[in-house]
Amino acid sequence: MTARIIDGKKLAETIKLNLADRINALKEKDIIPGLTVILVGDDPASQVYVRNKANTFTKLGLNSSVEQYPASLSEEALCNRIRELNNDPSVHGILVQLPLPANLDANKVIETISPEKDVDGFHISNAGALMTGRPLFIPCTPYGVMKMLESEKVELRGAEAVVIGASNIVGKPMALLLQKAGATVTICNSKTKDLAAHTRRADVLVVATGRAEMITGDMIKPGAIVIDVGINRGSDGKLKGDVEFSSAKEVAGAITPVPGGVGPMTIVMLLVNTIEAAERKL
Ligand SMILES: NC(=O)C1=CN([C@@H]2O[C@H](COP(=O)(O)OP(=O)(O)OC[C@H]3O[C@@H](n4cnc5c(N)ncnc54)[C@H](OP(=O)(O)O)[C@@H]3O)[C@@H](O)[C@H]2O)C=CC1
Ligand SMILES: Nc1nc(=O)c2c([nH]1)NC[C@@H]1CN(c3ccc(C(=O)N[C@@H](CCC(=O)O)C(=O)O)cc3)C=[N+]21
Ligand SMILES: [Mg+2]
């Protein structure tokens, strides 16, 4: 048996179509949801993502601007610019593309963003709000994964969910959302002993490590739902997930591809969060 492919690109398009009413209702009140993306340095991969985000926004008639700064930008100058954006009523969302150059303290920069405009959900107060069950913004990638599981009608209550990766932007919020939905959650990291023993128990397996194709079919429970968050660019320029798709699809019940899986969902949830931020200003 071969796995069902969970088409993130298609689901993202469907969600976008369903946002039209909310966007129009805002426009009738003369509000156009606006996102400002700040990119520091000249990492080519970051430039691609930032361009994808901006294109998605403008196609839907939303405002989006990208501000690019040299890697030499000082922390103070960056924080001052963020404070200006915090006070600009035409800006509903502010996103500082990560990773930042090493001379900048990412925590300090993110905590300068007003929590009401932190559409990534990375601000420490938004992380705390999510943890205590009162989220202001749900981080886009885990949010998108939950929408994929919903669309697949995956029963999460009582499910064994295993999340590999424990970052603040993917693994940890992912685990919280799965837990809230009723799953029994295990979080694995690079020190986990016998990773395969954990992954083989998973009804729902979410992989977010940044280690290309580290999860192979023999590590997957037959019929499991496999969500591959990884984005790894090979030396051939092609994108690879953290899951070896060819072997995993022979065992899993359903699986997300890379590209065309979680990535497009992340962008559409950023749209959702920005619209939500604008609606709160009504
Ligand atoms: N599709 C999308 O929209 C997005 C994709 N990504 C992609 O997702 C991946 C993860 O991103 P991010 O969370 O930011 O990465 P981080 O590097 O911040 O975190 C990686 C996590 O994986 C764990 N890990 C690393 N190696 C192993 C291993 N061999 N076994 C078990 N756990 C391991 C680390 O463990 P430890 O804590 O012990 O260090 C850490 O917790 C990347 O490929 C990234 O590009 C990220 C954001 C959005
Ligand atoms: N503050 C901040 N917020 C983020 O959300 C954030 C970030 N920093 N830094 C980098 C990661 C990564 N990320 C992706 C978003 C979309 C795709 C995406 O659209 N992927 C497409 C293909 C892209 C391609 O072809 O390169 C896909 O998987 O089909 C991928 C990765 C958001 N991130
Ligand atoms: Mg993807």
mmCIF file of C-alpha atoms and ligand atoms in Angstrom:
data_model
loop_
_atom_site.group_PDB
_atom_site.id
_atom_site.type_symbol
_atom_site.label_atom_id
_atom_site.label_comp_id
_atom_site.label_asym_id
_atom_site.label_seq_id
_atom_site.Cartn_x
_atom_site.Cartn_y
_atom_site.Cartn_z
ATOM 1 C CA MET A 1 0.000 0.000 0.000
ATOM 2 C CA THR A 2 1.266 3.464 -0.734
ATOM 3 C CA ALA A 3 0.488 6.559 1.326
ATOM 4 C CA ARG A 4 -2.023 9.259 0.541
ATOM 5 C CA ILE A 5 -0.175 12.477 -0.322
ATOM 6 C CA ILE A 6 -1.293 15.449 1.747
ATOM 7 C CA ASP A 7 -1.255 18.294 -0.770
ATOM 8 C CA GLY A 8 -0.287 21.423 1.162
ATOM 9 C CA LYS A 9 -0.200 23.580 -1.914
ATOM 10 C CA LYS A 10 -3.801 22.733 -2.772
ATOM 11 C CA LEU A 11 -5.039 23.116 0.795
ATOM 12 C CA ALA A 12 -3.276 26.490 1.043
ATOM 13 C CA GLU A 13 -5.098 27.637 -2.117
ATOM 14 C CA THR A 14 -8.445 26.559 -0.670
ATOM 15 C CA ILE A 15 -7.793 28.446 2.561
ATOM 16 C CA LYS A 16 -6.817 31.531 0.557
ATOM 17 C CA LEU A 17 -10.114 31.461 -1.376
ATOM 18 C CA ASN A 18 -11.992 31.274 1.904
ATOM 19 C CA LEU A 19 -10.211 34.393 3.180
ATOM 20 C CA ALA A 20 -11.707 36.606 0.471
ATOM 21 C CA ASP A 21 -14.815 37.486 2.519
ATOM 22 C CA ARG A 22 -12.768 38.572 5.506
ATOM 23 C CA ILE A 23 -10.454 40.663 3.328
ATOM 24 C CA ASN A 24 -13.428 42.334 1.630
ATOM 25 C CA ALA A 25 -15.125 43.097 4.939
ATOM 26 C CA LEU A 26 -11.955 44.881 6.067
ATOM 27 C CA LYS A 27 -11.669 46.777 2.779
ATOM 28 C CA GLU A 28 -15.234 48.046 3.186
ATOM 29 C CA LYS A 29 -13.998 49.675 6.354
ATOM 30 C CA ASP A 30 -10.978 51.070 4.499
ATOM 31 C CA ILE A 31 -8.558 48.685 6.145
ATOM 32 C CA ILE A 32 -6.054 46.787 4.038
ATOM 33 C CA PRO A 33 -4.150 44.235 6.102
ATOM 34 C CA GLY A 34 -0.435 45.028 5.896
ATOM 35 C CA LEU A 35 2.682 43.021 6.658
ATOM 36 C CA THR A 36 6.227 44.340 6.864
ATOM 37 C CA VAL A 37 8.998 41.785 6.512
ATOM 38 C CA ILE A 38 12.479 42.716 7.664
ATOM 39 C CA LEU A 39 15.400 40.871 6.142
ATOM 40 C CA VAL A 40 18.882 41.491 7.469
ATOM 41 C CA GLY A 41 21.844 40.194 5.469
ATOM 42 C CA ASP A 42 21.902 38.537 2.078
ATOM 43 C CA ASP A 43 21.147 34.852 2.681
ATOM 44 C CA PRO A 44 19.770 33.681 -0.712
ATOM 45 C CA ALA A 45 17.327 31.123 0.804
ATOM 46 C CA SER A 46 15.816 33.804 3.033
ATOM 47 C CA GLN A 47 15.390 36.049 0.017
ATOM 48 C CA VAL A 48 13.370 33.332 -1.746
ATOM 49 C CA TYR A 49 11.022 32.855 1.230
ATOM 50 C CA VAL A 50 10.577 36.567 1.706
ATOM 51 C CA ARG A 51 9.727 37.021 -1.956
ATOM 52 C CA ASN A 52 7.216 34.123 -1.804
ATOM 53 C CA LYS A 53 5.505 35.729 1.173
ATOM 54 C CA ALA A 54 5.332 39.169 -0.441
ATOM 55 C CA ASN A 55 3.916 37.746 -3.700
ATOM 56 C CA THR A 56 1.189 35.845 -1.872
ATOM 57 C CA PHE A 57 0.126 38.998 -0.051
ATOM 58 C CA THR A 58 0.041 41.252 -3.097
ATOM 59 C CA LYS A 59 -1.875 38.681 -5.182
ATOM 60 C CA LEU A 60 -4.685 38.848 -2.628
ATOM 61 C CA GLY A 61 -4.691 42.640 -2.607
ATOM 62 C CA LEU A 62 -3.012 42.944 0.786
ATOM 63 C CA ASN A 63 -0.161 45.294 1.541
ATOM 64 C CA SER A 64 3.261 43.853 2.034
ATOM 65 C CA SER A 65 6.611 45.516 2.098
ATOM 66 C CA VAL A 66 10.037 44.017 2.418
ATOM 67 C CA GLU A 67 12.800 46.012 4.046
ATOM 68 C CA GLN A 68 16.249 44.693 3.352
ATOM 69 C CA TYR A 69 19.250 45.786 5.400
ATOM 70 C CA PRO A 70 22.942 44.917 5.254
ATOM 71 C CA ALA A 71 24.304 42.391 7.757
ATOM 72 C CA SER A 72 26.218 45.277 9.338
ATOM 73 C CA LEU A 73 22.980 46.894 10.600
ATOM 74 C CA SER A 74 23.239 47.610 14.322
ATOM 75 C CA GLU A 75 20.841 46.126 16.826
ATOM 76 C CA GLU A 76 19.857 49.594 17.926
ATOM 77 C CA ALA A 77 19.018 50.744 14.407
ATOM 78 C CA LEU A 78 16.960 47.585 13.819
ATOM 79 C CA CYS A 79 15.081 47.963 17.101
ATOM 80 C CA ASN A 80 14.392 51.627 16.382
ATOM 81 C CA ARG A 81 12.916 50.712 13.024
ATOM 82 C CA ILE A 82 10.740 48.045 14.670
ATOM 83 C CA ARG A 83 9.476 50.613 17.182
ATOM 84 C CA GLU A 84 8.469 52.903 14.297
ATOM 85 C CA LEU A 85 6.560 50.038 12.697
ATOM 86 C CA ASN A 86 4.914 49.250 16.048
ATOM 87 C CA ASN A 87 3.483 52.778 15.948
ATOM 88 C CA ASP A 88 2.455 52.728 12.278
ATOM 89 C CA PRO A 89 -1.300 52.006 12.049
ATOM 90 C CA SER A 90 -1.051 50.810 8.421
ATOM 91 C CA VAL A 91 1.204 47.945 9.549
ATOM 92 C CA HIS A 92 -0.705 45.057 11.147
ATOM 93 C CA GLY A 93 2.046 42.458 11.127
ATOM 94 C CA ILE A 94 5.829 42.624 11.528
ATOM 95 C CA LEU A 95 8.043 39.669 10.659
ATOM 96 C CA VAL A 96 11.785 39.624 11.174
ATOM 97 C CA GLN A 97 13.189 36.854 9.018
ATOM 98 C CA LEU A 98 15.291 34.349 10.952
ATOM 99 C CA PRO A 99 18.082 33.485 11.322
ATOM 100 C CA LEU A 100 19.542 36.925 11.999
ATOM 101 C CA PRO A 101 23.264 37.630 11.580
ATOM 102 C CA ALA A 102 25.184 36.483 14.677
ATOM 103 C CA ASN A 103 26.017 40.015 15.869
ATOM 104 C CA LEU A 104 22.326 40.656 16.534
ATOM 105 C CA ASP A 105 20.519 39.239 19.574
ATOM 106 C CA ALA A 106 17.467 37.584 17.992
ATOM 107 C CA ASN A 107 15.577 37.375 21.293
ATOM 108 C CA LYS A 108 16.023 41.043 21.958
ATOM 109 C CA VAL A 109 14.974 41.965 18.430
ATOM 110 C CA ILE A 110 11.855 39.786 18.505
ATOM 111 C CA GLU A 111 10.875 41.120 21.896
ATOM 112 C CA THR A 112 10.938 44.638 20.476
ATOM 113 C CA ILE A 113 8.025 43.741 18.185
ATOM 114 C CA SER A 114 4.685 44.673 19.686
ATOM 115 C CA PRO A 115 3.007 41.351 20.656
ATOM 116 C CA GLU A 116 -0.166 42.542 18.857
ATOM 117 C CA LYS A 117 1.829 42.719 15.592
ATOM 118 C CA ASP A 118 3.936 39.586 16.133
ATOM 119 C CA VAL A 119 2.218 37.500 13.431
ATOM 120 C CA ASP A 120 4.938 34.818 13.716
ATOM 121 C CA GLY A 121 3.923 34.282 17.352
ATOM 122 C CA PHE A 122 7.594 34.255 18.400
ATOM 123 C CA HIS A 123 7.505 37.010 21.059
ATOM 124 C CA ILE A 124 8.074 35.607 24.532
ATOM 125 C CA SER A 125 4.686 36.827 25.722
ATOM 126 C CA ASN A 126 3.002 35.145 22.751
ATOM 127 C CA ALA A 127 4.914 31.936 23.471
ATOM 128 C CA GLY A 128 3.676 32.121 27.051
ATOM 129 C CA ALA A 129 0.125 32.872 25.933
ATOM 130 C CA LEU A 130 0.172 29.786 23.711
ATOM 131 C CA MET A 131 1.612 27.643 26.471
ATOM 132 C CA THR A 132 -1.118 28.701 28.891
ATOM 133 C CA GLY A 133 -3.865 28.064 26.337
ATOM 134 C CA ARG A 134 -4.716 31.681 25.482
ATOM 135 C CA PRO A 135 -2.828 32.240 22.211
ATOM 136 C CA LEU A 136 -2.797 35.625 20.516
ATOM 137 C CA PHE A 137 -1.057 34.275 17.399
ATOM 138 C CA ILE A 138 -0.335 30.626 16.727
ATOM 139 C CA PRO A 139 3.103 30.176 15.065
ATOM 140 C CA CYS A 140 2.473 29.729 11.339
ATOM 141 C CA THR A 141 4.210 26.405 10.697
ATOM 142 C CA PRO A 142 2.608 24.393 13.522
ATOM 143 C CA TYR A 143 -0.696 26.167 12.814
ATOM 144 C CA GLY A 144 -0.473 25.060 9.185
ATOM 145 C CA VAL A 145 0.299 21.491 10.246
ATOM 146 C CA MET A 146 -2.820 21.461 12.463
ATOM 147 C CA LYS A 147 -4.894 22.613 9.463
ATOM 148 C CA MET A 148 -3.442 19.745 7.408
ATOM 149 C CA LEU A 149 -4.328 17.215 10.113
ATOM 150 C CA GLU A 150 -7.815 18.710 10.324
ATOM 151 C CA SER A 151 -8.307 18.456 6.576
ATOM 152 C CA GLU A 152 -7.258 14.797 6.741
ATOM 153 C CA LYS A 153 -9.735 14.270 9.605
ATOM 154 C CA VAL A 154 -7.001 12.756 11.736
ATOM 155 C CA GLU A 155 -8.317 11.726 15.164
ATOM 156 C CA LEU A 156 -5.898 13.360 17.583
ATOM 157 C CA ARG A 157 -7.707 12.519 20.816
ATOM 158 C CA GLY A 158 -5.809 9.631 22.319
ATOM 159 C CA ALA A 159 -3.368 9.462 19.402
ATOM 160 C CA GLU A 160 0.333 8.858 20.010
ATOM 161 C CA ALA A 161 2.038 11.910 18.530
ATOM 162 C CA VAL A 162 5.806 12.159 18.242
ATOM 163 C CA VAL A 163 7.484 15.464 17.378
ATOM 164 C CA ILE A 164 11.140 15.312 16.411
ATOM 165 C CA GLY A 165 12.742 18.690 17.032
ATOM 166 C CA ALA A 166 12.192 21.065 19.926
ATOM 167 C CA SER A 167 12.807 24.548 18.545
ATOM 168 C CA ASN A 168 10.812 27.542 19.763
ATOM 169 C CA ILE A 169 9.489 28.175 16.272
ATOM 170 C CA VAL A 170 8.414 24.669 15.232
ATOM 171 C CA GLY A 171 8.861 21.705 17.581
ATOM 172 C CA LYS A 172 7.730 23.165 20.907
ATOM 173 C CA PRO A 173 4.612 24.996 19.699
ATOM 174 C CA MET A 174 3.766 21.949 17.543
ATOM 175 C CA ALA A 175 3.861 19.702 20.602
ATOM 176 C CA LEU A 176 1.645 22.117 22.570
ATOM 177 C CA LEU A 177 -0.985 22.225 19.828
ATOM 178 C CA LEU A 178 -1.066 18.440 19.463
ATOM 179 C CA GLN A 179 -1.314 18.065 23.221
ATOM 180 C CA LYS A 180 -4.158 20.564 23.359
ATOM 181 C CA ALA A 181 -5.979 18.570 20.664
ATOM 182 C CA GLY A 182 -5.859 15.498 22.885
ATOM 183 C CA ALA A 183 -2.805 13.626 21.652
ATOM 184 C CA THR A 184 -0.239 12.018 23.944
ATOM 185 C CA VAL A 185 2.916 13.799 22.853
ATOM 186 C CA THR A 186 6.578 12.803 22.905
ATOM 187 C CA ILE A 187 9.197 15.399 21.964
ATOM 188 C CA CYS A 188 12.523 14.046 20.702
ATOM 189 C CA ASN A 189 15.772 15.939 20.228
ATOM 190 C CA SER A 190 19.344 15.293 19.149
ATOM 191 C CA LYS A 191 20.130 13.521 22.433
ATOM 192 C CA THR A 192 17.212 11.082 22.220
ATOM 193 C CA LYS A 193 18.353 7.495 22.662
ATOM 194 C CA ASP A 194 16.878 5.027 20.192
ATOM 195 C CA LEU A 195 14.903 7.511 18.131
ATOM 196 C CA ALA A 196 13.362 4.711 16.058
ATOM 197 C CA ALA A 197 11.751 3.189 19.161
ATOM 198 C CA HIS A 198 9.836 6.459 19.582
ATOM 199 C CA THR A 199 9.000 7.064 15.934
ATOM 200 C CA ARG A 200 7.682 3.499 15.469
ATOM 201 C CA ARG A 201 5.057 4.149 18.157
ATOM 202 C CA ALA A 202 3.751 7.289 16.478
ATOM 203 C CA ASP A 203 0.277 7.462 14.969
ATOM 204 C CA VAL A 204 1.191 11.031 14.028
ATOM 205 C CA LEU A 205 4.856 11.808 13.355
ATOM 206 C CA VAL A 206 6.031 15.393 12.844
ATOM 207 C CA VAL A 207 9.653 15.818 11.821
ATOM 208 C CA ALA A 208 11.398 19.200 12.142
ATOM 209 C CA THR A 209 15.128 18.699 12.527
ATOM 210 C CA GLY A 210 16.799 20.143 9.433
ATOM 211 C CA ARG A 211 18.559 16.790 8.856
ATOM 212 C CA ALA A 212 17.848 15.735 5.286
ATOM 213 C CA GLU A 213 16.044 12.396 4.922
ATOM 214 C CA MET A 214 16.946 11.235 8.445
ATOM 215 C CA ILE A 215 13.617 9.427 8.914
ATOM 216 C CA THR A 216 13.310 6.322 6.759
ATOM 217 C CA GLY A 217 10.396 3.981 6.121
ATOM 218 C CA ASP A 218 11.637 1.368 8.607
ATOM 219 C CA MET A 219 11.217 3.947 11.406
ATOM 220 C CA ILE A 220 7.530 4.539 10.660
ATOM 221 C CA LYS A 221 4.497 2.719 12.048
ATOM 222 C CA PRO A 222 2.405 1.249 9.226
ATOM 223 C CA GLY A 223 -0.501 3.576 8.483
ATOM 224 C CA ALA A 224 0.939 6.552 10.414
ATOM 225 C CA ILE A 225 0.395 10.181 9.396
ATOM 226 C CA VAL A 226 3.820 11.669 8.583
ATOM 227 C CA ILE A 227 4.320 15.435 8.476
ATOM 228 C CA ASP A 228 7.672 16.557 7.080
ATOM 229 C CA VAL A 229 8.527 20.123 8.082
ATOM 230 C CA GLY A 230 12.143 19.962 6.919
ATOM 231 C CA ILE A 231 13.432 22.177 4.137
ATOM 232 C CA ASN A 232 16.940 21.161 3.109
ATOM 233 C CA ARG A 233 18.511 22.304 -0.112
ATOM 234 C CA GLY A 234 20.801 19.673 -1.600
ATOM 235 C CA SER A 235 24.016 20.418 -3.492
ATOM 236 C CA ASP A 236 21.966 19.769 -6.655
ATOM 237 C CA GLY A 237 19.734 22.719 -5.678
ATOM 238 C CA LYS A 238 16.723 20.456 -5.038
ATOM 239 C CA LEU A 239 14.682 20.639 -1.843
ATOM 240 C CA LYS A 240 14.622 17.629 0.441
ATOM 241 C CA GLY A 241 12.599 17.001 3.536
ATOM 242 C CA ASP A 242 13.725 15.488 6.821
ATOM 243 C CA VAL A 243 11.901 12.300 5.776
ATOM 244 C CA GLU A 244 13.067 9.953 3.035
ATOM 245 C CA PHE A 245 9.920 10.198 0.940
ATOM 246 C CA SER A 246 10.524 7.135 -1.259
ATOM 247 C CA SER A 247 10.732 4.633 1.612
ATOM 248 C CA ALA A 248 8.307 6.450 3.949
ATOM 249 C CA LYS A 249 5.438 6.521 1.455
ATOM 250 C CA GLU A 250 5.469 2.707 1.289
ATOM 251 C CA VAL A 251 4.703 2.477 5.019
ATOM 252 C CA ALA A 252 2.810 5.612 6.031
ATOM 253 C CA GLY A 253 -0.951 6.049 5.717
ATOM 254 C CA ALA A 254 -0.527 9.658 4.636
ATOM 255 C CA ILE A 255 2.510 11.877 4.118
ATOM 256 C CA THR A 256 3.350 15.473 3.207
ATOM 257 C CA PRO A 257 5.716 16.072 0.273
ATOM 258 C CA VAL A 258 8.615 18.556 0.168
ATOM 259 C CA PRO A 259 8.144 20.866 -1.615
ATOM 260 C CA GLY A 260 4.377 21.337 -1.740
ATOM 261 C CA GLY A 261 3.617 20.280 1.829
ATOM 262 C CA VAL A 262 4.101 22.293 4.990
ATOM 263 C CA GLY A 263 5.887 25.239 3.289
ATOM 264 C CA PRO A 264 2.861 26.656 1.432
ATOM 265 C CA MET A 265 0.743 26.154 4.569
ATOM 266 C CA THR A 266 3.177 28.266 6.597
ATOM 267 C CA ILE A 267 2.722 31.163 4.202
ATOM 268 C CA VAL A 268 -1.071 30.949 4.188
ATOM 269 C CA MET A 269 -1.205 30.898 7.997
ATOM 270 C CA LEU A 270 0.921 34.032 8.023
ATOM 271 C CA LEU A 271 -1.821 35.561 5.901
ATOM 272 C CA VAL A 272 -4.453 34.340 8.359
ATOM 273 C CA ASN A 273 -2.571 35.834 11.307
ATOM 274 C CA THR A 274 -2.108 39.180 9.548
ATOM 275 C CA ILE A 275 -5.819 39.376 8.674
ATOM 276 C CA GLU A 276 -6.632 38.481 12.263
ATOM 277 C CA ALA A 277 -4.343 41.273 13.493
ATOM 278 C CA ALA A 278 -6.128 43.762 11.221
ATOM 279 C CA GLU A 279 -9.576 42.559 12.349
ATOM 280 C CA ARG A 280 -8.641 43.202 15.968
ATOM 281 C CA LYS A 281 -8.182 46.892 15.081
ATOM 282 C CA LEU A 282 -11.859 47.188 14.060
HETATM 283 N N1 LIG B 1 8.190 24.267 6.067
HETATM 284 C C1 LIG B 1 8.296 25.380 6.788
HETATM 285 O O1 LIG B 1 7.468 26.232 6.669
HETATM 286 C C2 LIG B 1 9.409 25.547 7.735
HETATM 287 C C3 LIG B 1 10.459 24.677 7.690
HETATM 288 N N2 LIG B 1 11.480 24.757 8.578
HETATM 289 C C4 LIG B 1 12.493 23.699 8.496
HETATM 290 O O2 LIG B 1 12.292 22.784 9.548
HETATM 291 C C5 LIG B 1 13.523 22.256 9.994
HETATM 292 C C6 LIG B 1 13.687 22.534 11.495
HETATM 293 O O3 LIG B 1 13.712 23.912 11.705
HETATM 294 P P1 LIG B 1 13.941 24.551 13.179
HETATM 295 O O4 LIG B 1 12.968 23.975 14.111
HETATM 296 O O5 LIG B 1 14.029 26.004 12.973
HETATM 297 O O6 LIG B 1 15.421 23.951 13.452
HETATM 298 P P2 LIG B 1 16.397 24.076 14.716
HETATM 299 O O7 LIG B 1 17.754 23.814 14.162
HETATM 300 O O8 LIG B 1 16.129 25.307 15.493
HETATM 301 O O9 LIG B 1 15.974 22.846 15.639
HETATM 302 C C7 LIG B 1 16.199 21.529 15.242
HETATM 303 C C8 LIG B 1 15.718 20.581 16.309
HETATM 304 O O10 LIG B 1 15.911 19.253 15.826
HETATM 305 C C9 LIG B 1 16.645 18.505 16.769
HETATM 306 N N3 LIG B 1 17.506 17.562 16.071
HETATM 307 C C10 LIG B 1 18.572 17.835 15.278
HETATM 308 N N4 LIG B 1 19.134 16.700 14.842
HETATM 309 C C11 LIG B 1 18.424 15.691 15.365
HETATM 310 C C12 LIG B 1 18.527 14.289 15.310
HETATM 311 N N5 LIG B 1 19.490 13.696 14.607
HETATM 312 N N6 LIG B 1 17.638 13.545 15.984
HETATM 313 C C13 LIG B 1 16.652 14.128 16.708
HETATM 314 N N7 LIG B 1 16.498 15.461 16.812
HETATM 315 C C14 LIG B 1 17.388 16.227 16.145
HETATM 316 C C15 LIG B 1 17.434 19.505 17.564
HETATM 317 O O11 LIG B 1 17.738 18.927 18.822
HETATM 318 P P3 LIG B 1 18.489 19.717 20.033
HETATM 319 O O12 LIG B 1 17.361 20.505 20.681
HETATM 320 O O13 LIG B 1 18.993 18.618 20.879
HETATM 321 O O14 LIG B 1 19.509 20.568 19.393
HETATM 322 C C16 LIG B 1 16.463 20.683 17.639
HETATM 323 O O15 LIG B 1 15.573 20.539 18.710
HETATM 324 C C17 LIG B 1 14.574 22.912 9.104
HETATM 325 O O16 LIG B 1 14.807 22.068 7.987
HETATM 326 C C18 LIG B 1 13.907 24.185 8.648
HETATM 327 O O17 LIG B 1 14.428 24.662 7.425
HETATM 328 C C19 LIG B 1 11.468 25.692 9.572
HETATM 329 C C20 LIG B 1 10.460 26.606 9.668
HETATM 330 C C21 LIG B 1 9.368 26.631 8.713
HETATM 331 N N1 LIG B 2 10.535 34.971 11.197
HETATM 332 C C1 LIG B 2 10.491 33.879 10.441
HETATM 333 N N2 LIG B 2 9.300 33.280 10.209
HETATM 334 C C2 LIG B 2 9.229 32.152 9.442
HETATM 335 O O1 LIG B 2 8.124 31.596 9.227
HETATM 336 C C3 LIG B 2 10.430 31.623 8.866
HETATM 337 C C4 LIG B 2 11.633 32.285 9.142
HETATM 338 N N3 LIG B 2 11.639 33.391 9.944
HETATM 339 N N4 LIG B 2 12.794 31.812 8.643
HETATM 340 C C5 LIG B 2 12.820 30.667 7.732
HETATM 341 C C6 LIG B 2 11.681 29.713 7.959
HETATM 342 C C7 LIG B 2 11.395 28.815 6.779
HETATM 343 N N5 LIG B 2 10.080 29.181 6.317
HETATM 344 C C8 LIG B 2 9.492 28.721 5.153
HETATM 345 C C9 LIG B 2 8.363 29.288 4.615
HETATM 346 C C10 LIG B 2 7.850 28.875 3.405
HETATM 347 C C11 LIG B 2 8.439 27.864 2.707
HETATM 348 C C12 LIG B 2 7.904 27.464 1.371
HETATM 349 O O2 LIG B 2 7.099 28.161 0.787
HETATM 350 N N6 LIG B 2 8.316 26.323 0.816
HETATM 351 C C13 LIG B 2 7.880 25.841 -0.480
HETATM 352 C C14 LIG B 2 8.982 25.855 -1.527
HETATM 353 C C15 LIG B 2 9.983 26.938 -1.426
HETATM 354 C C16 LIG B 2 11.123 26.803 -2.423
HETATM 355 O O3 LIG B 2 10.907 26.320 -3.544
HETATM 356 O O4 LIG B 2 12.236 27.161 -2.038
HETATM 357 C C17 LIG B 2 7.439 24.396 -0.329
HETATM 358 O O5 LIG B 2 7.870 23.726 0.629
HETATM 359 O O6 LIG B 2 6.712 23.932 -1.194
HETATM 360 C C18 LIG B 2 9.559 27.258 3.230
HETATM 361 C C19 LIG B 2 10.058 27.671 4.451
HETATM 362 C C20 LIG B 2 9.588 30.162 7.112
HETATM 363 N N7 LIG B 2 10.443 30.495 8.065
HETATM 364 MG MG MG B 3 6.970 21.612 2.474
#
